[in-house]
Structures are given as C-alpha cells and as structure tokens.
Amino acid sequence: MSALSVAIVGCGPAGIASAVECRASGIKKVAIFEKRSNFCATLRRLYPPHKRVDRDYKGFKMDSEGICTFETETKEEFLKRMLNYINEYSLEIHYNTEITGLEKTGKHYILKAGINHVAETYTVIIATGVFDRPKKPSYPIPNEVKNRIFFELPQKLPEGEKILIVGGGNTAAELACLLAERCNVFLSYRREKFFRINEQNLKELEKRKKQIKLFLGTEIKAIEPSREGVKVLFQNGNTESFSKIFYCLGGSTPKNLLKKMGIIFEDSNPVVDEYGETNLERVFLAGDIAVKRGSIMSAFNSAHRVVKRIIEKYPGVFQE
Ligand SMILES: Cc1cc2nc3c(=O)[nH]c(=O)nc-3n(C[C@H](O)[C@H](O)[C@H](O)COP(=O)(O)OP(=O)(O)OC[C@H]3O[C@@H](n4cnc5c(N)ncnc54)[C@H](O)[C@@H]3O)c2cc1C
C-alpha cells in the first residue's frame, strides 16, 4: 500500500465521519482500520435490537457542524445511514485489523498491528472510542460467579430470571426496561436520584415502576457466590441474591495503547489541544476518546473539527 494522507483507527461514528469529511474535502488517500469484522461495532455489540438512538443523548442538545448528522431513529436505521455514508463516499475500510502501535519514520507514521506494518501515513486520526474497555467495579469478582456477570449484552437475553442492573445512566435505564419484559429486574444506583438519564428513558422507567425495583442510594460493597447465583452485599448491611448482574458503568480510555504510541496523559486523560491534536504532530483524537461525555453527535462534530484543522494546519495533506 502506498503512503496514506490520513489513516483512521476505528470504524465507529467518529471514524466514519472523519473519513467522510476527508473525502468531501478532496483528500483521496484515506483508509479506516477496524479491529472487528463490521463498522459501528460498539453499536452492534452493546445496543439492544431496535434501540432508540437518541440525537440529544444524556439530555445534551447539539447542532450538527459537519456532513454527518442524524435524527433520533432506531439502531437498524442508524446503521443503514452509516452504510449509506460508507457507500456514498466510497470509504476504504480494512476490517479485522487491530492497531496496536504507532511508529514515526521521517515525516510519516507507521501503523502497526502486532509486529505487522499495516500502513504508512502522513496524518493519523485515532477514533477507537472507549467501550472496548468497560469500567469494572472496584471490588473483586469471584471466579465462581464470573459466568453470571456481564459488561455487555449476551447473545441470548435472560428469561424469567432475577437480574440486578448496576448503573445510573441511559444504558442502565434502557437495559432495565428491555429486561423488565422478561425478567424480575432490580436497578441499583449509588446516588439518591438519577441525573444522567434523559427524559424519554425516565418516562419509560416510570411506566415500568411496578416491574423494575429501584435500589437508589445503594453502594455495593462486595459480591459472592450463593445458592441462587450471586449474593450482593450492600454498604448499608442489606444483602440480596440474584441470578445475574449486568454492570452498565460506561467505558474507559485505552490508556495503554495511547501511551505506547507516545501520547502524553494528564490526570488519566490524553492531552489534546482544542482541535484534538495530541503532543505527536499530525496525530489527532476524535469521538468518545477525545471528550469527557461522548455521544454520536459529538463524535460527528469532533471528526469535522479535526479534519478542518488538518486541512488548515497541514495543507501538505493534499500532496501526500
Ligand atoms: C448501550 C449504549 C447506548 C448508547 N446510546 C446512545 C444514544 O442513544 N445516542 C448517542 O448519541 N450516543 C449513545 N451512546 C454513546 C455512543 O455509542 C458513543 O458516543 C459513540 O459510539 C462514539 O463513537 P466513536 O466512533 O467515538 O466510538 P465507537 O462507536 O466506540 O467506535 C470505535 C470503533 O473503534 C474500534 N476499535 C477500538 N479499538 C481499536 C483498535 N485498536 N484498532 C482498530 N479499531 C479499534 C471499535 O471496534 C469500534 O468499531 C450509547 C452508548 C452505549 C454503550
């Protein structure tokens, strides 16, 4: 492969929007490298079927700044929209390619997958998101119950079981509503009330208040095996056993990967300037990995800003 002008790591909303913005601006040699076998892998893996994909996620209203945009629609409609962008802009995507390193060579970078050199490129946009590394609880998970603990949706949803969902965001609320149709659902959140859940999801929870038992203001101290499955020990001294526990605690930045690439961190966040450029010249972050509170619209917008900046600051990108 000849040297690329822009290499994009990750084929989620931020990666696709970055490639669309590049192509629309006339940058020709652009390719996306995706570790999984399909685009928008996070959505495919973690969103339940027919999930409503909210444009104003977590209650934040955001105007669209770039080419990619959407209105609230289902997961399936959103994936179709992204496929249309891929086709319309003839995006080059290399699937099953997990980028594990970055090396500087002269004015270019080499993207590495293990020991293999995958591509040489002038500019890099890292858009790996945060959901490949789900946040885990601080207490240990005993080996005996590991098969009852979930950080993402299993292929087959539980049926007729007693389920605990831990978390206080939209993901926890949506999962509780989904499972309430088929299971005995409990939702545990450490705060006294929800403040990160959007209006629509609060309404959905309210509608199912007879089916979903809320444990608000509850901190979990430990979990241990029990006859029914997993026994949960709460800080207030209460205990309760469940068949399965689903943790919806969000994701975390792929620190090891970024540090290995040479990107500097401050207080566990990668240091970027206002345009998403890291301490490595021409290496940018876009999407969830670049912001505190991620959403699809913010991923689209950050991609637009990054590409605009690349064109302004590094016009050589067109000659590459
Ligand atoms: C359950 C759930 C519900 C949500 N609901 C909404 C909603 O309704 N509305 C909304 O706006 N937002 C929602 N979000 C948040 C939204 O999904 C994210 O903000 C969005 O996906 C961020 O896009 P991204 O491209 O930055 O990252 P991602 O979508 O996570 O994409 C990153 C991509 O990079 C790939 N990748 C990771 N590491 C590598 C590597 N080393 N090499 C190559 N590829 C790699 C991944 O496989 C993935 O395809 C939800 C999130 C979850 C978990």
CSV table of C-alpha atoms and ligand atoms in Angstrom, one decimal:
chain,number,residue,atom,x,y,z
A,1,MET,CA,0.0,0.0,0.0
A,2,SER,CA,1.4,3.5,-0.9
A,3,ALA,CA,1.6,6.0,1.9
A,4,LEU,CA,-1.8,7.4,3.0
A,5,SER,CA,-2.7,11.0,3.6
A,6,VAL,CA,-4.9,10.1,6.5
A,7,ALA,CA,-5.2,6.8,8.4
A,8,ILE,CA,-8.1,6.5,10.7
A,9,VAL,CA,-8.2,4.0,13.6
A,10,GLY,CA,-11.7,2.7,14.4
A,11,CYS,CA,-14.7,2.5,12.2
A,12,GLY,CA,-17.4,3.8,14.6
A,13,PRO,CA,-19.3,7.1,14.1
A,14,ALA,CA,-16.2,9.2,14.7
A,15,GLY,CA,-14.0,7.2,12.3
A,16,ILE,CA,-16.6,7.1,9.5
A,17,ALA,CA,-17.4,10.8,9.9
A,18,SER,CA,-13.7,11.6,9.8
A,19,ALA,CA,-13.3,9.6,6.5
A,20,VAL,CA,-16.4,11.3,5.0
A,21,GLU,CA,-15.1,14.8,5.9
A,22,CYS,CA,-11.7,13.9,4.3
A,23,ARG,CA,-13.2,12.6,1.1
A,24,ALA,CA,-15.6,15.5,0.8
A,25,SER,CA,-12.7,17.9,1.2
A,26,GLY,CA,-10.8,16.2,-1.6
A,27,ILE,CA,-8.3,14.2,0.4
A,28,LYS,CA,-8.1,11.0,-1.6
A,29,LYS,CA,-5.7,8.6,0.2
A,30,VAL,CA,-7.8,7.8,3.3
A,31,ALA,CA,-8.3,4.5,4.9
A,32,ILE,CA,-10.0,3.2,8.1
A,33,PHE,CA,-8.6,0.4,10.1
A,34,GLU,CA,-11.1,-1.5,12.3
A,35,LYS,CA,-10.4,-4.3,14.7
A,36,ARG,CA,-13.7,-6.0,14.3
A,37,SER,CA,-15.4,-7.5,11.2
A,38,ASN,CA,-18.0,-4.8,10.7
A,39,PHE,CA,-18.5,-1.0,11.0
A,40,CYS,CA,-20.0,0.6,14.1
A,41,ALA,CA,-19.0,-2.4,16.2
A,42,THR,CA,-19.8,-0.7,19.5
A,43,LEU,CA,-23.4,-0.1,18.5
A,44,ARG,CA,-23.8,-3.6,17.1
A,45,ARG,CA,-22.4,-5.2,20.3
A,46,LEU,CA,-23.9,-3.0,23.0
A,47,TYR,CA,-27.2,-1.6,21.7
A,48,PRO,CA,-30.1,-3.9,22.1
A,49,PRO,CA,-32.1,-4.7,18.9
A,50,HIS,CA,-34.4,-1.8,17.8
A,51,LYS,CA,-32.9,0.5,20.5
A,52,ARG,CA,-33.8,4.1,20.0
A,53,VAL,CA,-30.7,6.0,19.1
A,54,ASP,CA,-31.1,9.5,20.7
A,55,ARG,CA,-29.8,12.5,19.0
A,56,ASP,CA,-29.8,14.6,22.2
A,57,TYR,CA,-28.1,11.9,24.2
A,58,LYS,CA,-27.9,12.4,28.0
A,59,GLY,CA,-30.1,15.5,27.6
A,60,PHE,CA,-27.4,17.5,25.7
A,61,LYS,CA,-28.7,19.3,22.7
A,62,MET,CA,-26.1,19.7,20.0
A,63,ASP,CA,-26.3,21.2,16.5
A,64,SER,CA,-24.6,19.3,13.7
A,65,GLU,CA,-21.4,21.1,12.5
A,66,GLY,CA,-20.3,18.8,9.7
A,67,ILE,CA,-21.6,16.5,7.0
A,68,CYS,CA,-22.7,13.5,9.1
A,69,THR,CA,-25.9,14.0,11.0
A,70,PHE,CA,-29.0,12.1,12.2
A,71,GLU,CA,-32.3,12.5,13.9
A,72,THR,CA,-33.5,10.1,16.7
A,73,GLU,CA,-34.1,6.7,15.0
A,74,THR,CA,-33.7,3.0,15.6
A,75,LYS,CA,-30.4,1.2,15.8
A,76,GLU,CA,-31.1,-0.5,12.5
A,77,GLU,CA,-32.0,2.8,10.7
A,78,PHE,CA,-28.8,4.4,12.1
A,79,LEU,CA,-26.6,1.5,10.9
A,80,LYS,CA,-28.3,1.9,7.4
A,81,ARG,CA,-27.5,5.6,7.5
A,82,MET,CA,-23.8,4.8,8.2
A,83,LEU,CA,-23.7,2.2,5.5
A,84,ASN,CA,-25.0,4.9,3.1
A,85,TYR,CA,-22.2,7.2,4.1
A,86,ILE,CA,-19.7,4.4,3.5
A,87,ASN,CA,-21.1,3.7,0.0
A,88,GLU,CA,-21.7,7.3,-1.0
A,89,TYR,CA,-18.1,8.4,-0.2
A,90,SER,CA,-16.6,5.1,-1.3
A,91,LEU,CA,-14.7,4.7,2.0
A,92,GLU,CA,-11.8,2.3,2.2
A,93,ILE,CA,-12.1,0.1,5.3
A,94,HIS,CA,-9.8,-2.6,6.4
A,95,TYR,CA,-11.6,-4.9,8.8
A,96,ASN,CA,-10.2,-7.4,11.3
A,97,THR,CA,-7.2,-5.1,11.8
A,98,GLU,CA,-6.5,-4.1,15.4
A,99,ILE,CA,-4.0,-1.3,15.6
A,100,THR,CA,-1.6,-1.9,18.5
A,101,GLY,CA,1.2,0.6,17.8
A,102,LEU,CA,2.4,3.7,16.0
A,103,GLU,CA,6.0,4.5,14.9
A,104,LYS,CA,7.5,7.6,13.5
A,105,THR,CA,9.6,7.3,10.4
A,106,GLY,CA,10.8,10.5,8.7
A,107,LYS,CA,7.7,12.7,8.0
A,108,HIS,CA,5.4,9.6,8.1
A,109,TYR,CA,3.9,7.3,10.7
A,110,ILE,CA,3.7,3.6,10.5
A,111,LEU,CA,0.5,2.0,11.9
A,112,LYS,CA,1.2,-1.4,13.4
A,113,ALA,CA,-0.9,-4.5,14.1
A,114,GLY,CA,1.2,-6.6,16.3
A,115,ILE,CA,4.5,-7.0,14.5
A,116,ASN,CA,3.0,-6.2,11.1
A,117,HIS,CA,3.3,-2.8,9.5
A,118,VAL,CA,-0.2,-2.1,8.3
A,119,ALA,CA,0.2,1.3,6.7
A,120,GLU,CA,2.4,4.3,6.3
A,121,THR,CA,0.6,7.6,6.7
A,122,TYR,CA,1.1,11.4,6.9
A,123,THR,CA,-1.7,12.0,9.4
A,124,VAL,CA,-3.4,9.8,11.9
A,125,ILE,CA,-6.9,10.1,13.5
A,126,ILE,CA,-7.5,7.8,16.4
A,127,ALA,CA,-11.2,7.1,16.9
A,128,THR,CA,-11.2,3.9,18.9
A,129,GLY,CA,-13.9,5.0,21.3
A,130,VAL,CA,-13.9,3.9,25.0
A,131,PHE,CA,-16.3,0.9,25.0
A,132,ASP,CA,-13.8,-1.8,24.3
A,133,ARG,CA,-12.7,-1.3,27.9
A,134,PRO,CA,-15.9,-1.3,30.1
A,135,LYS,CA,-15.4,0.2,33.6
A,136,LYS,CA,-15.4,-2.5,36.2
A,137,PRO,CA,-16.4,-2.3,39.9
A,138,SER,CA,-13.7,-1.7,42.5
A,139,TYR,CA,-14.4,-4.9,44.4
A,140,PRO,CA,-13.3,-8.3,43.2
A,141,ILE,CA,-15.5,-10.6,41.1
A,142,PRO,CA,-15.0,-14.1,42.5
A,143,ASN,CA,-14.2,-16.8,39.9
A,144,GLU,CA,-17.2,-18.9,40.8
A,145,VAL,CA,-19.7,-16.1,39.7
A,146,LYS,CA,-17.8,-14.8,36.6
A,147,ASN,CA,-20.2,-16.6,34.2
A,148,ARG,CA,-23.1,-14.6,35.9
A,149,ILE,CA,-21.5,-11.2,35.5
A,150,PHE,CA,-22.0,-9.2,32.3
A,151,PHE,CA,-20.5,-6.0,30.9
A,152,GLU,CA,-22.3,-6.2,27.6
A,153,LEU,CA,-25.4,-7.8,26.2
A,154,PRO,CA,-25.1,-11.6,25.8
A,155,GLN,CA,-26.2,-13.2,22.5
A,156,LYS,CA,-29.3,-14.7,24.3
A,157,LEU,CA,-31.2,-12.4,26.7
A,158,PRO,CA,-32.1,-13.9,30.1
A,159,GLU,CA,-35.7,-15.1,30.6
A,160,GLY,CA,-37.6,-15.4,33.8
A,161,GLU,CA,-34.5,-14.7,36.0
A,162,LYS,CA,-33.8,-12.3,38.9
A,163,ILE,CA,-31.5,-9.7,37.5
A,164,LEU,CA,-29.6,-6.9,39.0
A,165,ILE,CA,-28.5,-4.0,36.8
A,166,VAL,CA,-25.9,-1.6,38.3
A,167,GLY,CA,-25.5,1.9,36.9
A,168,GLY,CA,-27.3,5.2,36.7
A,169,GLY,CA,-27.1,6.2,33.1
A,170,ASN,CA,-29.2,5.7,30.0
A,171,THR,CA,-27.6,2.4,29.2
A,172,ALA,CA,-28.7,1.0,32.6
A,173,ALA,CA,-32.2,2.5,32.2
A,174,GLU,CA,-32.7,1.1,28.7
A,175,LEU,CA,-31.4,-2.3,29.7
A,176,ALA,CA,-33.7,-2.4,32.8
A,177,CYS,CA,-36.7,-1.5,30.5
A,178,LEU,CA,-35.7,-4.2,28.0
A,179,LEU,CA,-35.2,-6.9,30.5
A,180,ALA,CA,-38.3,-6.0,32.5
A,181,GLU,CA,-40.4,-7.5,29.8
A,182,ARG,CA,-39.0,-10.9,30.5
A,183,CYS,CA,-37.3,-10.9,34.0
A,184,ASN,CA,-37.6,-9.8,37.6
A,185,VAL,CA,-35.4,-6.6,37.4
A,186,PHE,CA,-33.7,-4.6,40.1
A,187,LEU,CA,-31.7,-1.4,39.3
A,188,SER,CA,-29.0,-0.3,41.7
A,189,TYR,CA,-27.5,3.2,41.6
A,190,ARG,CA,-25.2,4.7,44.2
A,191,ARG,CA,-26.9,8.1,44.1
A,192,GLU,CA,-30.3,9.0,45.6
A,193,LYS,CA,-31.7,10.1,42.2
A,194,PHE,CA,-30.9,9.8,38.6
A,195,PHE,CA,-29.5,12.8,36.9
A,196,ARG,CA,-27.8,11.5,33.8
A,197,ILE,CA,-30.9,9.7,32.3
A,198,ASN,CA,-32.8,11.6,29.5
A,199,GLU,CA,-36.4,12.4,29.8
A,200,GLN,CA,-37.6,9.7,27.5
A,201,ASN,CA,-35.9,7.0,29.5
A,202,LEU,CA,-37.1,8.4,32.8
A,203,LYS,CA,-40.7,8.2,31.4
A,204,GLU,CA,-40.0,4.6,30.3
A,205,LEU,CA,-38.7,3.7,33.8
A,206,GLU,CA,-41.8,5.4,35.4
A,207,LYS,CA,-44.1,3.3,33.1
A,208,ARG,CA,-42.5,0.2,34.4
A,209,LYS,CA,-42.2,1.1,38.0
A,210,LYS,CA,-44.1,-2.0,39.1
A,211,GLN,CA,-41.8,-4.2,37.2
A,212,ILE,CA,-38.4,-2.6,38.0
A,213,LYS,CA,-37.4,-2.3,41.6
A,214,LEU,CA,-35.1,0.6,42.2
A,215,PHE,CA,-32.3,0.5,44.8
A,216,LEU,CA,-31.3,4.2,44.9
A,217,GLY,CA,-28.5,5.4,47.1
A,218,THR,CA,-27.1,1.9,47.3
A,219,GLU,CA,-23.3,1.3,47.2
A,220,ILE,CA,-22.3,-2.3,46.6
A,221,LYS,CA,-19.5,-3.5,49.0
A,222,ALA,CA,-18.9,-7.0,47.6
A,223,ILE,CA,-20.4,-9.9,45.7
A,224,GLU,CA,-20.0,-13.6,46.5
A,225,PRO,CA,-21.4,-16.9,45.3
A,226,SER,CA,-24.7,-18.0,46.6
A,227,ARG,CA,-27.2,-20.9,46.0
A,228,GLU,CA,-29.3,-18.6,43.8
A,229,GLY,CA,-26.3,-17.3,41.9
A,230,VAL,CA,-24.6,-14.1,43.2
A,231,LYS,CA,-25.1,-12.6,46.6
A,232,VAL,CA,-24.7,-8.8,46.7
A,233,LEU,CA,-23.6,-7.2,50.0
A,234,PHE,CA,-24.6,-3.5,50.1
A,235,GLN,CA,-22.8,-0.9,52.2
A,236,ASN,CA,-25.9,-0.4,54.3
A,237,GLY,CA,-25.7,-4.0,55.5
A,238,ASN,CA,-28.5,-5.4,53.3
A,239,THR,CA,-27.9,-8.5,51.2
A,240,GLU,CA,-29.8,-9.9,48.2
A,241,SER,CA,-29.1,-12.7,45.8
A,242,PHE,CA,-29.6,-12.6,42.0
A,243,SER,CA,-29.2,-14.9,39.1
A,244,LYS,CA,-27.2,-12.5,37.1
A,245,ILE,CA,-25.7,-9.0,37.4
A,246,PHE,CA,-25.3,-6.6,34.5
A,247,TYR,CA,-22.8,-3.7,35.0
A,248,CYS,CA,-23.5,-0.5,33.0
A,249,LEU,CA,-20.7,1.7,34.2
A,250,GLY,CA,-19.5,3.2,30.9
A,251,GLY,CA,-16.2,2.8,29.2
A,252,SER,CA,-12.7,3.9,29.7
A,253,THR,CA,-9.9,5.4,27.6
A,254,PRO,CA,-7.5,2.8,26.1
A,255,LYS,CA,-4.6,4.3,28.1
A,256,ASN,CA,-2.1,1.6,27.4
A,257,LEU,CA,-2.5,1.8,23.6
A,258,LEU,CA,-2.2,5.6,23.6
A,259,LYS,CA,0.7,5.7,26.0
A,260,LYS,CA,2.5,3.1,24.0
A,261,MET,CA,2.0,5.3,20.9
A,262,GLY,CA,3.7,8.1,22.8
A,263,ILE,CA,0.7,10.2,23.6
A,264,ILE,CA,1.0,12.2,26.9
A,265,PHE,CA,-1.6,11.9,29.6
A,266,GLU,CA,-2.6,14.3,32.4
A,267,ASP,CA,-4.9,13.1,35.2
A,268,SER,CA,-5.7,10.0,33.3
A,269,ASN,CA,-6.8,12.0,30.2
A,270,PRO,CA,-4.9,12.2,27.0
A,271,VAL,CA,-3.6,15.7,26.4
A,272,VAL,CA,-5.0,17.3,23.3
A,273,ASP,CA,-5.3,20.9,22.1
A,274,GLU,CA,-8.6,22.5,21.3
A,275,TYR,CA,-8.6,20.7,17.8
A,276,GLY,CA,-7.9,17.3,19.2
A,277,GLU,CA,-4.2,17.2,18.2
A,278,THR,CA,-2.0,15.3,20.6
A,279,ASN,CA,1.6,16.0,21.5
A,280,LEU,CA,2.5,13.9,18.4
A,281,GLU,CA,2.5,16.2,15.4
A,282,ARG,CA,-0.4,15.3,13.0
A,283,VAL,CA,-1.8,12.6,15.4
A,284,PHE,CA,-5.4,13.6,16.4
A,285,LEU,CA,-8.1,12.1,18.6
A,286,ALA,CA,-11.8,12.1,17.6
A,287,GLY,CA,-15.0,10.9,19.1
A,288,ASP,CA,-15.5,9.4,22.6
A,289,ILE,CA,-11.8,9.1,23.1
A,290,ALA,CA,-11.3,12.9,22.8
A,291,VAL,CA,-14.2,14.1,25.0
A,292,LYS,CA,-15.5,13.7,28.6
A,293,ARG,CA,-19.1,13.0,27.7
A,294,GLY,CA,-19.4,11.2,24.4
A,295,SER,CA,-22.3,10.9,22.1
A,296,ILE,CA,-22.8,10.2,18.4
A,297,MET,CA,-23.4,13.8,17.5
A,298,SER,CA,-20.3,14.9,19.4
A,299,ALA,CA,-18.3,12.2,17.6
A,300,PHE,CA,-19.6,13.5,14.2
A,301,ASN,CA,-18.7,17.1,15.2
A,302,SER,CA,-15.3,16.3,16.6
A,303,ALA,CA,-14.5,14.5,13.3
A,304,HIS,CA,-15.5,17.6,11.4
A,305,ARG,CA,-13.3,19.9,13.5
A,306,VAL,CA,-10.3,17.5,13.3
A,307,VAL,CA,-10.4,17.3,9.5
A,308,LYS,CA,-10.9,21.1,9.2
A,309,ARG,CA,-7.8,21.6,11.4
A,310,ILE,CA,-5.7,19.1,9.4
A,311,ILE,CA,-6.5,20.9,6.2
A,312,GLU,CA,-5.8,24.4,7.7
A,313,LYS,CA,-2.6,23.4,9.6
A,314,TYR,CA,-1.2,20.8,7.3
A,315,PRO,CA,-2.1,21.7,3.7
A,316,GLY,CA,0.6,19.2,2.7
A,317,VAL,CA,-2.1,16.5,3.3
A,318,PHE,CA,-3.3,17.1,-0.3
A,319,GLN,CA,0.1,16.5,-1.8
A,320,GLU,CA,0.6,13.2,0.1
B,1,LIG,C1,-25.6,1.0,25.4
B,1,LIG,C2,-25.2,2.3,24.8
B,1,LIG,C3,-26.2,3.2,24.4
B,1,LIG,C4,-25.9,4.4,23.8
B,1,LIG,N1,-26.9,5.2,23.3
B,1,LIG,C5,-26.6,6.4,22.7
B,1,LIG,C6,-27.6,7.2,22.1
B,1,LIG,O1,-28.8,6.8,22.1
B,1,LIG,N2,-27.3,8.3,21.4
B,1,LIG,C7,-26.0,8.8,21.4
B,1,LIG,O2,-25.7,9.8,20.8
B,1,LIG,N3,-25.0,8.0,21.9
B,1,LIG,C8,-25.3,6.8,22.6
B,1,LIG,N4,-24.3,6.1,23.1
B,1,LIG,C9,-22.9,6.6,23.0
B,1,LIG,C10,-22.3,6.3,21.6
B,1,LIG,O3,-22.5,5.0,21.2
B,1,LIG,C11,-20.9,6.7,21.5
B,1,LIG,O4,-20.7,8.1,22.0
B,1,LIG,C12,-20.4,6.6,20.1
B,1,LIG,O5,-20.4,5.3,19.6
B,1,LIG,C13,-18.9,7.1,20.0
B,1,LIG,O6,-18.4,6.9,18.7
B,1,LIG,P1,-16.9,6.6,18.5
B,1,LIG,O7,-16.7,6.4,17.0
B,1,LIG,O8,-16.1,7.6,19.2
B,1,LIG,O9,-16.6,5.2,19.2
B,1,LIG,P2,-17.1,3.8,19.0
B,1,LIG,O10,-18.5,3.8,18.5
B,1,LIG,O11,-16.9,3.0,20.2
B,1,LIG,O12,-16.3,3.2,17.8
B,1,LIG,C14,-14.9,2.8,18.0
B,1,LIG,C15,-14.5,1.8,17.0
B,1,LIG,O13,-13.1,1.6,17.1
B,1,LIG,C16,-12.9,0.2,17.0
B,1,LIG,N5,-11.6,0.0,17.7
B,1,LIG,C17,-11.3,0.0,19.0
B,1,LIG,N6,-10.0,-0.2,19.2
B,1,LIG,C18,-9.4,-0.4,18.0
B,1,LIG,C19,-8.1,-0.6,17.6
B,1,LIG,N7,-7.1,-0.7,18.5
B,1,LIG,N8,-7.8,-0.8,16.3
B,1,LIG,C20,-8.9,-0.7,15.4
B,1,LIG,N9,-10.1,-0.5,15.7
B,1,LIG,C21,-10.4,-0.3,17.0
B,1,LIG,C22,-14.1,-0.5,17.7
B,1,LIG,O14,-14.2,-1.8,17.4
B,1,LIG,C23,-15.2,0.4,17.2
B,1,LIG,O15,-15.7,-0.1,16.0
B,1,LIG,C24,-24.6,4.8,23.7
B,1,LIG,C25,-23.5,4.0,24.2
B,1,LIG,C26,-23.9,2.8,24.8
B,1,LIG,C27,-22.8,1.9,25.3
